[in-house]
Coordinates of N, CA, C and O in Angstrom, one line a residue:
V1 N -28.2 269.8 -0.9 CA -28.5 271.2 -1.0 C -29.9 271.5 -1.7 O -30.6 272.3 -1.3
E2 N -30.1 270.7 -2.8 CA -31.3 270.9 -3.6 C -32.6 270.5 -2.7 O -33.6 271.2 -2.7
G3 N -32.4 269.4 -1.9 CA -33.6 269.0 -1.1 C -33.8 270.0 0.0 O -35.0 270.3 0.4
T4 N -32.7 270.6 0.6 CA -32.9 271.6 1.6 C -33.6 272.9 1.0 O -34.4 273.5 1.6
A5 N -33.2 273.2 -0.2 CA -33.8 274.4 -0.8 C -35.3 274.2 -1.1 O -36.1 275.1 -0.9
R6 N -35.7 272.9 -1.5 CA -37.1 272.6 -1.7 C -37.9 272.7 -0.4 O -39.0 273.2 -0.4
L7 N -37.3 272.1 0.6 CA -38.0 272.1 1.9 C -38.1 273.5 2.4 O -39.1 273.9 3.0
E8 N -37.1 274.3 2.3 CA -37.1 275.7 2.7 C -38.2 276.5 2.0 O -38.9 277.3 2.5
S9 N -38.3 276.3 0.7 CA -39.3 277.0 -0.1 C -40.7 276.5 0.3 O -41.6 277.4 0.4
F10 N -40.9 275.2 0.6 CA -42.2 274.8 1.1 C -42.5 275.4 2.4 O -43.6 275.9 2.6
L11 N -41.6 275.4 3.4 CA -41.8 276.0 4.7 C -42.1 277.5 4.6 O -42.9 278.1 5.3
A12 N -41.4 278.1 3.6 CA -41.6 279.6 3.4 C -43.0 279.8 2.9 O -43.6 280.9 3.2
S13 N -43.5 278.9 2.1 CA -44.9 279.1 1.6 C -45.9 278.9 2.7 O -47.0 279.5 2.7
V14 N -45.6 278.0 3.7 CA -46.5 277.8 4.8 C -46.4 278.9 5.8 O -47.4 279.4 6.4
Y15 N -45.2 279.3 6.1 CA -44.9 280.4 7.1 C -44.2 281.6 6.3 O -43.0 281.8 6.3
P16 N -45.1 282.4 5.7 CA -44.5 283.5 4.9 C -43.7 284.5 5.7 O -42.9 285.2 5.2
E17 N -44.0 284.6 7.0 CA -43.3 285.6 7.8 C -41.8 285.3 7.9 O -41.0 286.2 8.2
Y18 N -41.4 284.1 7.7 CA -40.0 283.7 7.8 C -39.3 283.9 6.4 O -38.1 283.7 6.3
S19 N -40.0 284.2 5.4 CA -39.3 284.5 4.1 C -39.4 286.0 3.8 O -39.2 286.4 2.6
S20 N -39.7 286.8 4.8 CA -39.8 288.2 4.5 C -38.4 288.8 4.2 O -37.4 288.2 4.4
S21 N -38.4 290.1 3.7 CA -37.2 290.7 3.3 C -36.3 291.0 4.5 O -35.1 291.1 4.3
D22 N -36.9 291.2 5.7 CA -36.0 291.4 6.9 C -35.1 290.3 7.1 O -34.0 290.4 7.5
M23 N -35.7 289.1 7.0 CA -34.9 287.9 7.3 C -33.9 287.6 6.3 O -32.8 287.2 6.5
L24 N -34.3 287.9 5.0 CA -33.3 287.7 3.9 C -32.2 288.7 3.9 O -31.1 288.4 3.5
S25 N -32.5 289.9 4.4 CA -31.5 291.0 4.3 C -30.4 290.7 5.3 O -29.3 291.1 5.1
S26 N -30.7 290.0 6.5 CA -29.7 289.7 7.4 C -28.8 288.6 7.0 O -27.8 288.3 7.6
K27 N -29.2 287.9 5.9 CA -28.5 286.8 5.3 C -28.1 285.7 6.3 O -26.9 285.4 6.5
P28 N -29.1 285.1 7.0 CA -28.7 284.0 7.9 C -28.4 282.8 7.0 O -28.8 282.7 5.8
K29 N -27.7 281.8 7.6 CA -27.3 280.7 6.8 C -28.6 279.8 6.5 O -29.6 279.9 7.2
V30 N -28.5 279.0 5.5 CA -29.6 278.2 5.0 C -30.1 277.3 6.2 O -31.2 277.1 6.5
G31 N -29.1 276.7 6.9 CA -29.4 275.8 8.0 C -30.1 276.5 9.1 O -31.0 275.9 9.7
E32 N -29.8 277.7 9.4 CA -30.4 278.4 10.5 C -31.9 278.8 10.1 O -32.7 278.6 11.0
R33 N -32.1 279.2 8.9 CA -33.5 279.5 8.5 C -34.3 278.2 8.5 O -35.5 278.2 9.0
L34 N -33.8 277.1 8.0 CA -34.5 275.9 8.0 C -34.8 275.4 9.5 O -35.9 275.0 9.8
T35 N -33.8 275.6 10.4 CA -34.0 275.2 11.8 C -35.2 276.0 12.4 O -36.0 275.4 13.1
V36 N -35.2 277.3 12.2 CA -36.2 278.1 12.7 C -37.6 277.7 12.1 O -38.6 277.6 12.9
Q37 N -37.7 277.5 10.9 CA -38.9 277.1 10.2 C -39.4 275.8 10.7 O -40.6 275.6 11.0
L38 N -38.5 274.8 10.9 CA -38.9 273.5 11.4 C -39.4 273.6 12.9 O -40.4 273.0 13.2
Q39 N -38.7 274.4 13.7 CA -39.1 274.6 15.0 C -40.5 275.2 15.1 O -41.4 274.8 15.9
E40 N -40.8 276.2 14.3 CA -42.1 276.8 14.4 C -43.2 275.9 13.9 O -44.3 275.9 14.4
S41 N -42.9 275.1 12.9 CA -43.9 274.2 12.3 C -44.2 273.1 13.3 O -45.4 272.6 13.4
V42 N -43.3 272.6 14.1 CA -43.5 271.5 15.1 C -44.1 272.0 16.4 O -44.8 271.3 17.0
K43 N -43.8 273.3 16.8 CA -44.2 273.8 18.1 C -45.7 273.7 18.3 O -46.1 273.2 19.3
G44 N -46.5 274.1 17.4 CA -47.9 274.0 17.5 C -48.5 272.6 17.6 O -49.4 272.3 18.3
Q45 N -47.9 271.7 16.8 CA -48.4 270.4 16.8 C -48.1 269.6 18.1 O -48.9 268.8 18.5
I46 N -46.9 269.9 18.7 CA -46.6 269.2 20.0 C -47.6 269.6 21.0 O -48.1 268.8 21.8
L47 N -47.9 270.9 21.1 CA -48.9 271.4 22.1 C -50.3 270.8 21.8 O -51.0 270.6 22.8
D48 N -50.6 270.5 20.6 CA -51.9 269.8 20.3 C -51.9 268.4 20.7 O -53.0 267.8 21.0
V49 N -50.8 267.7 20.8 CA -50.7 266.3 21.1 C -50.7 266.0 22.6 O -51.2 264.9 23.0
I50 N -50.3 266.9 23.4 CA -50.1 266.7 24.8 C -51.4 266.3 25.5 O -51.4 265.3 26.2
P51 N -52.6 266.9 25.2 CA -53.8 266.5 25.9 C -54.2 265.1 25.5 O -54.7 264.3 26.3
A52 N -54.0 264.7 24.2 CA -54.3 263.3 23.8 C -53.4 262.3 24.5 O -53.9 261.2 24.9
V53 N -52.2 262.6 24.7 CA -51.3 261.7 25.4 C -51.7 261.6 26.9 O -51.7 260.5 27.4
Q54 N -52.1 262.7 27.5 CA -52.5 262.7 28.9 C -53.8 261.8 29.0 O -53.9 261.0 29.9
K55 N -54.7 261.9 28.1 CA -55.9 261.1 28.2 C -55.6 259.6 28.0 O -56.1 258.8 28.7
T56 N -54.7 259.4 27.0 CA -54.3 258.0 26.8 C -53.7 257.4 28.0 O -54.0 256.2 28.4
L57 N -52.8 258.1 28.7 CA -52.1 257.6 29.9 C -53.1 257.4 31.0 O -53.0 256.4 31.8
K58 N -54.1 258.3 31.1 CA -55.1 258.2 32.2 C -55.9 257.0 32.0 O -56.1 256.2 33.0
Y59 N -56.5 256.8 30.8 CA -57.3 255.6 30.6 C -56.6 254.3 30.6 O -57.1 253.3 31.1
T60 N -55.3 254.3 30.2 CA -54.5 253.1 30.3 C -54.2 252.7 31.7 O -54.3 251.5 32.1
S61 N -53.9 253.7 32.6 CA -53.7 253.4 34.0 C -54.9 252.9 34.7 O -54.9 252.0 35.5
V62 N -56.1 253.4 34.3 CA -57.4 253.0 34.9 C -57.6 251.5 34.5 O -58.0 250.7 35.3
I63 N -57.4 251.2 33.2 CA -57.6 249.8 32.7 C -56.7 248.8 33.4 O -57.1 247.8 33.8
I64 N -55.4 249.2 33.6 CA -54.4 248.3 34.2 C -54.8 248.1 35.7 O -54.8 247.0 36.2
T65 N -55.2 249.2 36.4 CA -55.6 249.1 37.8 C -56.8 248.2 37.9 O -56.8 247.3 38.8
Q66 N -57.8 248.4 37.1 CA -59.0 247.6 37.2 C -58.7 246.1 36.9 O -59.3 245.2 37.5
S67 N -57.8 245.8 36.0 CA -57.5 244.5 35.6 C -56.7 243.8 36.8 O -57.0 242.6 37.1
I68 N -55.8 244.5 37.4 CA -55.1 243.9 38.6 C -56.1 243.6 39.7 O -56.0 242.6 40.3
V69 N -57.0 244.5 40.0 CA -57.9 244.3 41.1 C -58.9 243.1 40.8 O -59.1 242.3 41.6
A70 N -59.3 243.1 39.5 CA -60.2 241.9 39.1 C -59.4 240.6 39.2 O -60.0 239.6 39.7
F71 N -58.2 240.6 38.8 CA -57.4 239.4 38.9 C -57.2 239.0 40.4 O -57.3 237.8 40.8
L72 N -56.9 240.0 41.3 CA -56.7 239.7 42.7 C -58.0 239.1 43.3 O -57.9 238.0 44.0
F73 N -59.1 239.7 43.1 CA -60.4 239.2 43.7 C -60.7 237.8 43.1 O -61.2 236.9 43.8
S74 N -60.5 237.6 41.8 CA -60.9 236.3 41.2 C -59.9 235.2 41.8 O -60.3 234.1 42.0
S75 N -58.7 235.6 42.0 CA -57.7 234.6 42.6 C -58.2 234.2 44.0 O -58.1 233.1 44.4
I76 N -58.6 235.2 44.8 CA -59.1 234.9 46.2 C -60.3 234.0 46.1 O -60.4 233.1 46.9
I77 N -61.2 234.3 45.2 CA -62.4 233.4 45.1 C -62.0 232.0 44.7 O -62.5 231.0 45.3
V78 N -61.2 231.8 43.8 CA -60.7 230.5 43.3 C -60.0 229.8 44.5 O -60.2 228.6 44.7
Y79 N -59.2 230.5 45.2 CA -58.4 229.9 46.3 C -59.3 229.5 47.4 O -59.1 228.4 48.0
D80 N -60.3 230.2 47.7 CA -61.2 229.9 48.8 C -62.5 229.3 48.4 O -63.5 229.2 49.1
Y81 N -62.6 228.7 47.2 CA -63.8 228.1 46.6 C -64.4 227.0 47.5 O -65.6 227.0 47.7
P82 N -63.6 226.1 48.0 CA -64.2 225.0 48.9 C -64.9 225.6 50.1 O -66.0 225.1 50.4
N83 N -64.3 226.6 50.8 CA -65.0 227.1 51.9 C -66.3 227.9 51.5 O -67.3 227.9 52.2
L84 N -66.2 228.6 50.4 CA -67.4 229.4 50.0 C -68.5 228.4 49.6 O -69.7 228.7 50.0
S85 N -68.2 227.4 48.9 CA -69.3 226.5 48.5 C -69.9 225.7 49.7 O -71.1 225.5 49.8
R86 N -69.1 225.4 50.7 CA -69.6 224.8 51.9 C -70.4 225.8 52.7 O -71.5 225.4 53.2
G87 N -70.0 227.0 52.7 CA -70.8 228.0 53.4 C -72.2 228.3 52.8 O -73.2 228.5 53.5
I88 N -72.2 228.2 51.5 CA -73.5 228.5 50.8 C -74.4 227.3 51.0 O -75.6 227.4 51.2
R89 N -73.8 226.0 51.0 CA -74.7 224.9 51.3 C -75.3 224.9 52.7 O -76.4 224.5 52.9
T90 N -74.6 225.5 53.7 CA -75.1 225.5 55.0 C -76.1 226.6 55.2 O -76.8 226.6 56.2
L91 N -76.3 227.5 54.3 CA -77.3 228.5 54.4 C -78.7 227.9 54.5 O -79.6 228.4 55.1
G92 N -78.9 226.9 53.7 CA -80.2 226.2 53.6 C -80.5 225.2 54.7 O -81.6 224.6 54.8
S93 N -79.5 224.9 55.5 CA -79.7 223.8 56.5 C -80.5 224.3 57.7 O -80.6 225.5 57.9
R94 N -81.0 223.3 58.4 CA -81.8 223.7 59.6 C -81.0 224.4 60.7 O -81.5 225.1 61.5
A95 N -79.7 224.2 60.7 CA -78.8 224.7 61.7 C -78.6 226.2 61.5 O -78.1 226.9 62.4
S96 N -78.9 226.7 60.3 CA -78.6 228.1 60.0 C -79.6 229.0 60.6 O -80.8 228.8 60.6
R97 N -79.1 230.2 61.1 CA -80.0 231.2 61.6 C -80.7 232.0 60.6 O -81.7 232.7 60.8
V98 N -80.2 232.0 59.3 CA -80.8 232.8 58.3 C -81.5 231.8 57.3 O -81.8 232.3 56.2
Q99 N -81.8 230.6 57.7 CA -82.5 229.7 56.8 C -83.8 230.2 56.3 O -84.1 230.0 55.1
F100 N -84.6 230.9 57.1 CA -85.9 231.4 56.7 C -85.8 232.4 55.6 O -86.6 232.5 54.7
I101 N -84.7 233.2 55.6 CA -84.5 234.2 54.5 C -84.0 233.5 53.3 O -84.4 233.8 52.2
Y102 N -83.1 232.5 53.4 CA -82.5 231.9 52.3 C -83.5 231.0 51.5 O -83.5 230.9 50.3
K103 N -84.5 230.4 52.3 CA -85.5 229.5 51.6 C -86.5 230.4 50.8 O -87.1 229.8 49.9
E104 N -86.7 231.6 51.2 CA -87.7 232.4 50.5 C -87.1 232.8 49.1 O -87.4 232.8 48.1

């Protein structure tokens, strides 16, 4: 009860409208007043956090998607490396139609 009273007095100092004589005259229970004060103190903070969470989720999903695509393409290159290296070697051969471009 002592801790509740201290918390209630702190919240009343932060939110003086909840410690007004109107609220005290209706004699709500201590728990009800504390609940209202806690709800009011948290409500504004949650609304401030939502954009930060949205940005974090957006950038995290972008990073994950880019990582998956990079892994996919690097796996394809590693898997097909013998064919790619053979194809690059044939670019400079006389049988290649693009040999003149490749030699420059």
